[in-house]
Short mmCIF file of C-alpha atoms and ligand atoms in Angstrom, two decimals:
data_model
loop_
_atom_site.label_atom_id
_atom_site.label_comp_id
_atom_site.label_asym_id
_atom_site.label_seq_id
_atom_site.Cartn_x
_atom_site.Cartn_y
_atom_site.Cartn_z
CA MET A 1 102.29 89.81 124.69
CA THR A 2 100.63 92.51 126.52
CA MET A 3 97.46 94.15 124.91
CA SER A 4 98.00 97.17 126.88
CA PHE A 5 100.62 99.63 128.98
CA THR A 6 99.77 100.92 132.14
CA LEU A 7 100.78 104.50 132.59
CA ASN A 8 102.33 105.97 135.87
CA ASN A 9 99.00 106.78 137.33
CA GLY A 10 97.64 103.42 136.74
CA VAL A 11 95.62 104.25 134.00
CA ARG A 12 95.64 101.65 131.16
CA ILE A 13 96.29 102.51 127.46
CA PRO A 14 96.04 100.10 124.63
CA ALA A 15 99.53 98.86 123.42
CA LEU A 16 98.67 100.11 119.76
CA GLY A 17 96.63 103.15 118.90
CA PHE A 18 95.55 105.01 115.56
CA GLY A 19 96.94 108.26 114.34
CA VAL A 20 95.27 110.77 112.39
CA PHE A 21 97.84 113.32 111.57
CA GLN A 22 97.56 114.42 107.95
CA THR A 23 94.26 112.70 107.56
CA PRO A 24 92.06 115.02 105.53
CA PRO A 25 88.93 115.98 107.55
CA GLU A 26 87.07 114.53 104.94
CA GLU A 27 88.66 111.14 105.13
CA THR A 28 88.59 110.98 109.02
CA VAL A 29 85.21 109.61 109.69
CA ALA A 30 85.87 106.61 107.30
CA ALA A 31 89.34 106.26 108.68
CA VAL A 32 88.40 106.05 112.27
CA GLU A 33 85.36 104.15 111.80
CA THR A 34 87.36 101.37 110.15
CA ALA A 35 89.77 101.49 112.94
CA LEU A 36 87.18 101.02 115.50
CA ARG A 37 85.62 98.30 113.40
CA VAL A 38 88.71 96.24 113.13
CA GLY A 39 89.57 96.58 116.79
CA TYR A 40 91.56 99.77 117.59
CA ARG A 41 90.61 101.35 121.15
CA HIS A 42 92.84 104.24 121.34
CA ILE A 43 92.76 107.24 118.81
CA ASP A 44 95.33 110.00 118.52
CA THR A 45 94.42 113.25 117.28
CA ALA A 46 95.22 116.83 117.96
CA ALA A 47 93.63 120.34 117.90
CA ALA A 48 96.25 121.12 114.99
CA TYR A 49 95.29 118.31 113.07
CA GLY A 50 91.90 120.27 112.08
CA ASN A 51 90.00 116.80 112.58
CA GLU A 52 88.70 116.46 116.22
CA ARG A 53 85.19 116.96 114.97
CA GLN A 54 85.24 114.16 112.53
CA VAL A 55 87.14 111.93 114.98
CA GLY A 56 84.20 112.80 117.56
CA GLU A 57 81.66 111.86 114.58
CA ALA A 58 83.33 108.60 114.00
CA LEU A 59 83.09 107.86 117.71
CA HIS A 60 79.55 108.73 117.73
CA ARG A 61 78.60 106.90 114.78
CA SER A 62 80.42 103.70 116.08
CA GLY A 63 77.96 103.44 118.93
CA MET A 64 80.80 102.28 121.13
CA ALA A 65 80.54 102.93 124.77
CA ARG A 66 82.64 106.01 125.70
CA GLU A 67 84.72 104.10 128.19
CA ASP A 68 85.56 101.56 125.58
CA VAL A 69 87.61 103.99 123.45
CA PHE A 70 90.78 105.76 124.68
CA VAL A 71 90.77 109.19 123.45
CA GLU A 72 93.87 111.36 123.15
CA THR A 73 94.41 114.64 121.91
CA LYS A 74 96.95 117.68 121.96
CA VAL A 75 96.75 121.29 122.93
CA TRP A 76 98.63 123.44 120.09
CA VAL A 77 101.10 126.15 121.25
CA SER A 78 98.72 129.05 120.28
CA ASP A 79 96.71 127.85 123.19
CA TYR A 80 99.48 127.74 126.00
CA GLY A 81 98.91 129.57 129.14
CA TYR A 82 96.72 128.67 132.26
CA ASP A 83 93.37 130.04 130.95
CA LYS A 84 93.95 129.70 127.20
CA THR A 85 94.75 125.93 127.94
CA LEU A 86 91.77 125.35 130.23
CA HIS A 87 89.68 126.88 127.31
CA ALA A 88 91.38 124.59 124.78
CA PHE A 89 90.10 121.58 126.65
CA ASP A 90 86.60 123.01 126.37
CA LYS A 91 87.36 123.48 122.53
CA ALA A 92 88.78 119.81 122.09
CA THR A 93 86.06 118.00 124.24
CA GLY A 94 83.15 120.23 122.25
CA LYS A 95 84.55 119.05 118.79
CA LEU A 96 85.05 115.59 120.02
CA GLY A 97 81.72 115.27 121.83
CA VAL A 98 82.99 113.86 125.07
CA ASP A 99 83.04 115.20 128.60
CA VAL A 100 86.34 113.42 129.73
CA LEU A 101 89.73 112.93 127.65
CA ASP A 102 91.85 109.89 128.50
CA LEU A 103 95.00 111.60 127.71
CA LEU A 104 95.50 115.39 126.82
CA ILE A 105 99.00 116.24 126.13
CA LEU A 106 100.99 119.63 125.05
CA HIS A 107 101.96 119.16 121.47
CA GLN A 108 105.26 120.92 121.35
CA PRO A 109 107.55 122.55 123.97
CA LEU A 110 108.63 126.13 123.28
CA PRO A 111 112.03 126.22 124.79
CA ALA A 112 112.72 129.86 124.70
CA GLU A 113 109.20 130.59 126.07
CA PHE A 114 108.92 127.80 128.74
CA GLY A 115 107.08 130.05 131.13
CA LEU A 116 104.04 129.44 128.83
CA VAL A 117 104.76 125.66 128.88
CA VAL A 118 104.61 125.46 132.64
CA ASP A 119 101.42 127.65 132.77
CA ALA A 120 99.74 125.39 130.01
CA TYR A 121 101.05 122.24 132.06
CA ARG A 122 99.53 123.72 135.37
CA ALA A 123 96.02 123.88 133.58
CA LEU A 124 96.56 120.05 132.79
CA GLU A 125 97.25 119.53 136.24
CA THR A 126 94.00 121.19 137.21
CA LEU A 127 92.03 119.25 134.83
CA LEU A 128 93.54 115.97 136.13
CA ALA A 129 92.83 116.99 139.69
CA ASP A 130 88.95 117.76 138.56
CA GLY A 131 88.55 114.40 136.60
CA ARG A 132 88.29 115.99 133.44
CA VAL A 133 91.33 114.27 131.91
CA ARG A 134 92.41 110.68 132.89
CA ALA A 135 96.09 111.34 132.35
CA ILE A 136 98.07 114.26 131.25
CA GLY A 137 101.60 114.34 129.22
CA VAL A 138 103.77 115.98 126.45
CA SER A 139 105.04 115.76 122.90
CA ASN A 140 108.30 116.45 121.20
CA PHE A 141 110.13 117.32 124.72
CA LEU A 142 113.79 116.74 124.73
CA PRO A 143 115.33 115.61 128.10
CA ASP A 144 116.16 119.00 129.22
CA HIS A 145 112.67 120.15 128.56
CA LEU A 146 111.45 117.33 130.86
CA ASP A 147 113.80 118.48 133.57
CA ARG A 148 112.50 121.93 133.36
CA LEU A 149 109.16 120.83 133.34
CA LEU A 150 109.70 118.75 136.42
CA ALA A 151 111.35 121.37 138.50
CA ALA A 152 107.98 123.49 138.03
CA SER A 153 105.21 121.22 138.24
CA SER A 154 104.19 118.09 140.59
CA VAL A 155 102.63 115.64 138.21
CA VAL A 156 105.24 113.65 136.13
CA PRO A 157 103.97 113.36 132.47
CA ALA A 158 102.24 109.88 131.75
CA VAL A 159 103.76 110.05 128.21
CA ASN A 160 106.10 111.88 126.01
CA GLN A 161 104.94 111.43 122.21
CA VAL A 162 108.02 111.53 120.17
CA GLU A 163 109.35 110.66 116.69
CA ILE A 164 110.82 106.89 117.23
CA HIS A 165 111.25 104.50 114.24
CA PRO A 166 113.98 102.28 113.16
CA TYR A 167 115.90 105.19 111.41
CA PHE A 168 115.63 107.42 114.54
CA ARG A 169 115.70 105.47 117.67
CA ASN A 170 115.63 108.48 120.07
CA THR A 171 117.93 106.33 122.54
CA GLU A 172 118.81 109.14 124.91
CA LEU A 173 115.40 110.28 125.57
CA LEU A 174 114.01 106.67 126.02
CA GLU A 175 116.56 106.24 128.90
CA LYS A 176 115.37 109.42 130.31
CA HIS A 177 111.73 108.13 129.88
CA ALA A 178 112.58 104.88 131.74
CA ALA A 179 114.19 106.59 134.50
CA LEU A 180 111.37 108.89 135.11
CA GLY A 181 108.61 106.51 134.42
CA ILE A 182 107.25 108.01 131.26
CA LEU A 183 105.70 106.06 128.67
CA SER A 184 107.14 106.36 125.37
CA GLN A 185 104.51 106.99 122.53
CA ALA A 186 106.07 106.70 119.14
CA TRP A 187 105.12 108.77 116.50
CA SER A 188 105.84 107.89 112.74
CA PRO A 189 106.10 104.57 114.35
CA ILE A 190 106.44 102.80 110.93
CA GLY A 191 108.70 105.82 109.85
CA GLY A 192 105.98 107.61 107.94
CA ILE A 193 108.23 110.87 108.21
CA THR A 194 110.71 108.86 106.18
CA PHE A 195 108.51 108.50 103.25
CA TYR A 196 105.46 110.84 103.50
CA PRO A 197 104.90 112.39 100.07
CA GLY A 198 106.52 115.91 99.68
CA TRP A 199 108.84 115.74 102.71
CA GLY A 200 112.44 115.08 103.06
CA GLY A 201 115.21 115.40 100.32
CA GLN A 202 115.57 113.33 97.15
CA ASP A 203 118.32 111.02 98.94
CA ARG A 204 116.00 109.97 101.69
CA ARG A 205 115.55 106.34 102.54
CA SER A 206 112.07 104.68 103.29
CA THR A 207 111.83 102.29 106.32
CA LEU A 208 109.33 100.32 104.01
CA ASP A 209 112.05 99.66 101.52
CA ASP A 210 114.61 98.59 104.21
CA PRO A 211 116.06 95.04 103.28
CA VAL A 212 116.63 94.12 107.03
CA LEU A 213 113.06 94.84 107.75
CA ARG A 214 111.79 92.78 104.71
CA ARG A 215 114.05 90.09 105.66
CA ILE A 216 112.71 89.90 109.22
CA GLY A 217 109.21 90.31 107.78
CA ASP A 218 109.65 87.46 105.27
CA ALA A 219 111.02 85.32 107.92
CA HIS A 220 107.77 85.74 109.85
CA GLY A 221 105.37 86.08 107.18
CA ARG A 222 104.86 89.66 107.94
CA THR A 223 105.31 92.99 106.21
CA PRO A 224 108.09 95.68 107.30
CA ALA A 225 105.33 97.81 108.72
CA GLN A 226 104.43 94.71 111.09
CA VAL A 227 107.86 94.11 111.97
CA MET A 228 108.27 97.93 113.15
CA LEU A 229 105.13 97.94 115.31
CA ARG A 230 106.07 94.72 116.89
CA TRP A 231 109.68 95.87 117.59
CA HIS A 232 108.01 99.05 119.26
CA MET A 233 105.61 96.80 121.38
CA GLN A 234 108.34 94.03 122.51
CA GLN A 235 110.43 97.01 123.61
CA GLY A 236 107.73 98.65 125.73
CA ARG A 237 106.84 101.69 123.46
CA GLN A 238 103.28 102.37 122.62
CA ALA A 239 102.71 103.10 118.65
CA ILE A 240 100.08 105.00 116.87
CA PRO A 241 100.39 104.09 113.27
CA LYS A 242 98.22 106.42 110.85
CA SER A 243 96.55 105.13 107.53
CA VAL A 244 93.65 106.02 105.52
CA THR A 245 93.74 102.65 103.48
CA PRO A 246 91.43 99.96 104.94
CA ALA A 247 93.79 97.07 104.19
CA ARG A 248 96.74 98.95 106.16
CA ILE A 249 94.61 99.89 108.91
CA ALA A 250 93.87 96.22 109.74
CA GLU A 251 97.45 95.24 108.71
CA ASN A 252 98.95 97.62 111.26
CA LEU A 253 96.54 95.97 114.10
CA ASP A 254 97.47 92.42 113.03
CA VAL A 255 100.54 92.04 114.97
CA PHE A 256 99.47 90.45 118.35
CA ASP A 257 100.24 86.57 117.22
CA PHE A 258 103.99 86.58 116.20
CA THR A 259 107.12 87.36 118.18
CA LEU A 260 110.35 88.96 117.06
CA SER A 261 113.50 87.13 118.46
CA ASP A 262 116.25 88.87 120.49
CA ALA A 263 118.45 88.70 117.16
CA ASP A 264 115.47 90.38 115.19
CA LEU A 265 115.19 93.05 117.74
CA ALA A 266 118.71 93.80 117.66
CA ALA A 267 119.01 93.96 113.98
CA VAL A 268 116.32 96.52 114.17
CA ASP A 269 118.15 98.53 116.65
CA VAL A 270 121.27 98.80 114.45
CA LEU A 271 119.34 100.50 111.65
CA ASP A 272 119.32 103.82 113.90
CA THR A 273 121.01 106.66 112.15
CA GLY A 274 120.66 109.18 114.84
CA VAL A 275 119.12 111.58 112.42
CA ARG A 276 115.62 112.69 113.30
CA GLY A 277 113.17 113.42 110.21
CA GLY A 278 111.07 115.93 111.95
CA PRO A 279 111.80 119.28 113.18
CA ASP A 280 114.43 119.97 116.10
CA PRO A 281 112.30 120.33 119.03
CA ALA A 282 114.90 122.95 120.35
CA THR A 283 114.00 125.30 117.68
CA ILE A 284 110.12 125.59 117.97
CA THR A 285 108.98 128.90 118.68
CA LEU A 286 105.49 130.42 119.14
CA ALA A 287 106.19 133.15 116.39
CA ALA A 288 107.16 130.54 113.84
CA TRP A 289 104.47 128.12 114.69
CA ALA A 290 101.50 129.80 115.85
CA ARG A 291 98.22 129.06 114.40
CA GLU A 292 94.71 129.57 115.58
CA ILE A 293 92.68 126.70 116.58
CA PRO A 294 88.91 127.56 115.84
CA GLU A 295 86.28 127.42 118.62
CA ALA A 296 84.30 124.88 116.81
N1 NAP B 301 103.12 114.76 118.10
C1 NAP B 301 103.82 115.09 116.97
O1 NAP B 301 104.34 115.92 116.75
C2 NAP B 301 103.31 113.95 116.02
C3 NAP B 301 104.03 114.09 114.88
C4 NAP B 301 103.77 113.10 113.64
C5 NAP B 301 102.97 112.37 113.94
N2 NAP B 301 102.05 112.12 115.10
C6 NAP B 301 101.15 111.09 115.39
O2 NAP B 301 101.76 109.65 115.02
C7 NAP B 301 100.85 109.13 113.97
C8 NAP B 301 101.49 108.28 113.13
O3 NAP B 301 102.65 108.90 112.59
P1 NAP B 301 102.78 109.19 111.10
O4 NAP B 301 101.45 109.40 110.45
O5 NAP B 301 103.78 110.23 110.94
O6 NAP B 301 103.60 108.23 110.41
P2 NAP B 301 103.29 106.27 110.46
O7 NAP B 301 102.11 106.09 111.06
O8 NAP B 301 104.60 105.93 110.60
O9 NAP B 301 103.23 106.29 108.68
C9 NAP B 301 101.89 106.96 108.03
C10 NAP B 301 101.96 106.60 106.61
O10 NAP B 301 102.50 105.29 106.38
C11 NAP B 301 101.49 104.72 105.46
N3 NAP B 301 101.23 103.52 105.73
C12 NAP B 301 100.43 103.19 106.85
N4 NAP B 301 100.40 101.76 107.21
C13 NAP B 301 101.01 101.31 106.10
C14 NAP B 301 101.40 99.92 105.71
N5 NAP B 301 100.86 98.84 106.39
N6 NAP B 301 102.09 99.57 104.59
C15 NAP B 301 102.64 100.81 103.89
N7 NAP B 301 102.38 102.04 104.24
C16 NAP B 301 101.45 102.42 105.25
C17 NAP B 301 100.30 105.68 105.37
O11 NAP B 301 99.69 105.71 104.24
P3 NAP B 301 98.15 105.76 104.02
O12 NAP B 301 97.43 106.71 104.87
O13 NAP B 301 97.80 106.38 102.52
O14 NAP B 301 97.78 104.47 103.95
C18 NAP B 301 101.12 106.99 105.45
O15 NAP B 301 101.60 107.72 104.49
C19 NAP B 301 100.00 110.48 113.46
O16 NAP B 301 98.89 110.14 112.70
C20 NAP B 301 99.65 111.19 114.63
O17 NAP B 301 98.85 110.71 115.32
C21 NAP B 301 102.63 113.07 116.08
#
């Protein structure tokens, strides 16, 4: 099983990364330090998460060589626009304490204000050409957003980071990615959005309680979370599970020594409901989602 994927520009990314969405700043240093200690080599943060500085602190404290950790962050919509996005790079690298980002992506599409998206992406292209980022990409883009971006730019995004878990496989988008050579990065890879405290309705189901995932896990001596992470990897998707719990951080990386059968993979595939847990990317507007990203 591959330990890494190769992006469409030849840059390699670990097959599994570590996410820090909703990780409070005061818990981020410890979580990222734990992740690096147990072997994660890719951290996914975002300007909007408010914890880039703490991710940087953990990278620094780890004493690891810069080139040994793949650092990814995201530009928030309030910073879209050519000059604003170039400045967003300076803000992010300042907080993270790095000179070069391994992957910088646009966090959300703004379908009704797509000119801003194109200007922001042009800034990413400049940063790429100048060697200040090693790869660029997008997040939460629907197929038509990718078409519109490609019509107005020259670099095919290396990744599209989108909601993908057994209850929402996002199949139409995955076919688009395959056709374009874009790596699918799965957010909520173990279905976090199906069980985050305070999200969703009363009748929601948690992937962690799914009997099929439990049955497959039991057969391999693994947990439902490990089954889901293995399912992503074996189908060629990069996953970025989040946890602040040391035992879970380790558990989620401990997936490189077992293999799901084709029947197991197919049994997970059919759990798809076709219903996303997160917001519909078609509805994201600057007015509703604007939020100032601090300078430091
Ligand atoms: N681009 C976007 O718009 C976007 C949106 C959402 C997420 N993301 C990225 O994707 C990452 C992961 O997504 P996510 O945080 O939404 O969901 P997730 O990784 O699927 O699930 C995280 C949740 O699962 C719990 N958990 C983790 N490992 C577990 C295990 N082995 N057993 C049981 N529970 C476990 C965590 O709890 P504890 O922390 O309490 O252990 C947390 O509540 C984020 O951190 C972020 O980097 C991106």
